[in-house]
mmCIF file of C-alpha atoms in Angstrom:
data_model
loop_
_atom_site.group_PDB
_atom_site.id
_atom_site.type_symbol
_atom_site.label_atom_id
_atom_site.label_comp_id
_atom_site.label_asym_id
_atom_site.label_seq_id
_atom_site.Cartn_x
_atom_site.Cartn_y
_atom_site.Cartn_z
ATOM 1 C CA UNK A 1 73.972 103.849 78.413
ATOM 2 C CA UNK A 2 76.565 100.931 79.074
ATOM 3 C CA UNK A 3 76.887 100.050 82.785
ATOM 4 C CA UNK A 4 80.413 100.105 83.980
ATOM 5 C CA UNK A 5 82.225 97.756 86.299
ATOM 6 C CA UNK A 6 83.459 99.198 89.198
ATOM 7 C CA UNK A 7 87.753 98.937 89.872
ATOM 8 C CA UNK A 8 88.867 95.416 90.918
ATOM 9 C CA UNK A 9 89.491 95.715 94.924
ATOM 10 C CA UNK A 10 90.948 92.727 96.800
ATOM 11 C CA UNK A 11 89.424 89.661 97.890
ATOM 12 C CA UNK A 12 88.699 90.742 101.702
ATOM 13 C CA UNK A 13 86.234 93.660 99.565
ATOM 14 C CA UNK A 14 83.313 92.689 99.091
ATOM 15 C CA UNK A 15 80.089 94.611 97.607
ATOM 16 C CA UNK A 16 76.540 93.595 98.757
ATOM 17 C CA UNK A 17 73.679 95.080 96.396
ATOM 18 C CA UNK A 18 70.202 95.790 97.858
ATOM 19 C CA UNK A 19 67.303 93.318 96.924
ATOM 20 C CA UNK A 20 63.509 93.815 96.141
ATOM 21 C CA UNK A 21 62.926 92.240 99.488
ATOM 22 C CA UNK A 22 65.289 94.310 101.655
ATOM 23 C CA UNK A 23 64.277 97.511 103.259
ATOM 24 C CA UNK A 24 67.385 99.630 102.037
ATOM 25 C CA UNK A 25 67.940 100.659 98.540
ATOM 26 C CA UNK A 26 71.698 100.591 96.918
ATOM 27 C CA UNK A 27 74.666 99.215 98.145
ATOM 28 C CA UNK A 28 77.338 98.640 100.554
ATOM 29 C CA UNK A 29 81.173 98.300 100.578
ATOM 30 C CA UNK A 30 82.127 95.811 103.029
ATOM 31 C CA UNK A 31 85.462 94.273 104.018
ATOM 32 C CA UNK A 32 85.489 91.152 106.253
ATOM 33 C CA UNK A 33 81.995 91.713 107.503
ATOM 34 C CA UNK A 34 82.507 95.368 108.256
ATOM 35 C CA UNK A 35 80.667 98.119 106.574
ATOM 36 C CA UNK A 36 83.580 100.364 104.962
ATOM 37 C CA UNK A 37 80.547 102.431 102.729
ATOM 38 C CA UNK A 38 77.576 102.818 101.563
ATOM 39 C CA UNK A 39 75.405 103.993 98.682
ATOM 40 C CA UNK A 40 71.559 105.292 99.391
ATOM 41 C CA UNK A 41 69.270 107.369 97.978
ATOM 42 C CA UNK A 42 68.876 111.285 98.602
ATOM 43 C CA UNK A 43 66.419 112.917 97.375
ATOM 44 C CA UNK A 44 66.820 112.864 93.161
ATOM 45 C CA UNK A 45 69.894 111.263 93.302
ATOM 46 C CA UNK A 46 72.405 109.130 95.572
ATOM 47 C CA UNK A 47 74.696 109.421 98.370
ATOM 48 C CA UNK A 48 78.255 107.947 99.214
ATOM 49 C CA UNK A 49 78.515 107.474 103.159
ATOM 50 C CA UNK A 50 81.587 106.156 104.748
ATOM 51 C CA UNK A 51 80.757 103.935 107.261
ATOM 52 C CA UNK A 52 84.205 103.563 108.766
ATOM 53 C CA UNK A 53 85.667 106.729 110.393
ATOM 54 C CA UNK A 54 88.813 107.413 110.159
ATOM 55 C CA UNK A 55 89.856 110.134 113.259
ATOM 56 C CA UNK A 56 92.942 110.859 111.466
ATOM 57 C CA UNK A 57 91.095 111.337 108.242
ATOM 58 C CA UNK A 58 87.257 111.697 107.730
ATOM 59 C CA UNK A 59 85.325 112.013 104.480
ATOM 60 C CA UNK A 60 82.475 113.490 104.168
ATOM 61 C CA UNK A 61 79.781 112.141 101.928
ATOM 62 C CA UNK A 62 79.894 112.389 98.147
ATOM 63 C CA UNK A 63 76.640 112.719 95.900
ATOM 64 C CA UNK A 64 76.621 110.495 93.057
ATOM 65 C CA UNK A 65 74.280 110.633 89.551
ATOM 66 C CA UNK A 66 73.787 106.423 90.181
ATOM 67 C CA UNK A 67 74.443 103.078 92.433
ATOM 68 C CA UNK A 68 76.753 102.464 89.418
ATOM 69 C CA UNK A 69 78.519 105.539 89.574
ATOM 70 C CA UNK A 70 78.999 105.183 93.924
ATOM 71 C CA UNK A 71 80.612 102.599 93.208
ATOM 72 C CA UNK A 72 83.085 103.485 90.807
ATOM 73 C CA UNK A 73 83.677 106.480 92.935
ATOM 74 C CA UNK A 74 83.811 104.150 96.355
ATOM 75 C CA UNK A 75 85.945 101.768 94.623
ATOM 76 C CA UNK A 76 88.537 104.330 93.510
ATOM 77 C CA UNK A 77 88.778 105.920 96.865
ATOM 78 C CA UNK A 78 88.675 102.506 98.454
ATOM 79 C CA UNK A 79 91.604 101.302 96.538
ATOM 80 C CA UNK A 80 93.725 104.221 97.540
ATOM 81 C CA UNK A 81 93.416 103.397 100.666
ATOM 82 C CA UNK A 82 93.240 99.746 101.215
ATOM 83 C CA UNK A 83 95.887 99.417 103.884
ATOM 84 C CA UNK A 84 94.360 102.152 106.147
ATOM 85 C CA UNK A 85 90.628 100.557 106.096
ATOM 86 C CA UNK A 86 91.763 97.242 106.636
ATOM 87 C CA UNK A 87 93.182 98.475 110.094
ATOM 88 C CA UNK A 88 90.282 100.568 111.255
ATOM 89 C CA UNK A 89 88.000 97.101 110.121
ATOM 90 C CA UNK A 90 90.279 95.063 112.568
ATOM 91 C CA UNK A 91 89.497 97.917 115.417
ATOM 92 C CA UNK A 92 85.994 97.639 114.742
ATOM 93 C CA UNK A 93 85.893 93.674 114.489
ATOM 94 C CA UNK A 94 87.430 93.777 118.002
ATOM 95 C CA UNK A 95 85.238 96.579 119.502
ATOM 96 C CA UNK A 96 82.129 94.586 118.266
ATOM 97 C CA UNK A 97 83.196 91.057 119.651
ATOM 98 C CA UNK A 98 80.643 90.269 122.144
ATOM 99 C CA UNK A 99 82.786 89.253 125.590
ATOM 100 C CA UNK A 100 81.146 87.283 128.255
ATOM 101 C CA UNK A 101 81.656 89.183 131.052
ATOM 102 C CA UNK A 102 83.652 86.891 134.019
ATOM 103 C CA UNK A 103 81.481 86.109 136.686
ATOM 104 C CA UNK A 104 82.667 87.956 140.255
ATOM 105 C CA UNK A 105 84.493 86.269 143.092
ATOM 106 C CA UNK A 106 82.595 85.398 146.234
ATOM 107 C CA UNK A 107 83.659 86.742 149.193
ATOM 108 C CA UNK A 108 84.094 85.389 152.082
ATOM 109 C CA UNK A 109 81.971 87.352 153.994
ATOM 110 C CA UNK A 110 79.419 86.227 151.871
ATOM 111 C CA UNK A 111 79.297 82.279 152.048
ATOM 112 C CA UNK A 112 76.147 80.323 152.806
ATOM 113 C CA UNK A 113 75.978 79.400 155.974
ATOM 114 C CA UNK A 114 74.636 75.714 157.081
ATOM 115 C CA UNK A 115 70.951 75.286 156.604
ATOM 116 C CA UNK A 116 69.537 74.054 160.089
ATOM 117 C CA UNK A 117 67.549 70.979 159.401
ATOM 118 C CA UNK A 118 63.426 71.427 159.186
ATOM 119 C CA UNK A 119 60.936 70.339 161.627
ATOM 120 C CA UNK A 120 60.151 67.371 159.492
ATOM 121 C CA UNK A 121 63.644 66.270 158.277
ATOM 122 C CA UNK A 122 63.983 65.856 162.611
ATOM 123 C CA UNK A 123 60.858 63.767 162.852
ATOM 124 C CA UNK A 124 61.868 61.657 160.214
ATOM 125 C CA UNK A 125 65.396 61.351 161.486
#
């Protein structure tokens, strides 16, 4: 059985294969750090989950015979719609930016007064 390469996608696509030493099995279709798909095992076979929901169009999850064969399939559906994922990766990428928050104004009411001197700061004195 010959093991076929999966479409050509653009340079922002990227595919990450699982390792003996991770804990997931299969692989993942990512684009600029975000996690458009991915490919996992279901019971005797494998499963296609999109990562990256669409509102305006979801998908629901495609069995596949092999990793080989998700992504063939992934990369097919991926390439016809290239323009559309690369927008809802940009909404994600901004939701998951980590913002430190702005610390609060003091109020007025609120300022320290004077500390009165101690007992032994007036004996030295």
């Amino acid at each position: 059985m010959t093991k076929a390469v999966p479409m050509k996608l653009p340079a922002d696509f990227t595919w990450v294969e699982a390792t003996a030493d991770d804990t997931w099995a299969g692989a993942r279709l990512m684009i600029e750090g975000c996690r458009v798909l991915e490919i996992h095992p279901c019971r005797d076979g494998w499963l296609v989950s999109v990562r990256l929901h669409d509102p305006l169009n979801p998908q629901a999850n495609v069995a596949v015979r092999s990793v080989a064969a998700g992504m063939r399939w992934a990369a097919r559906w991926a390439r016809s719609r290239i323009a559309r994922l690369r927008v809802l990766a940009a909404g994600e990428r901004r939701h998951a930016v980590a913002v430190a928050p702005m610390p609060l104004p003091i109020p007025a009411s609120a300022t320290v007064a004077p500390r009165s001197p101690s007992i032994q700061e007036l004996a030295d004195a």
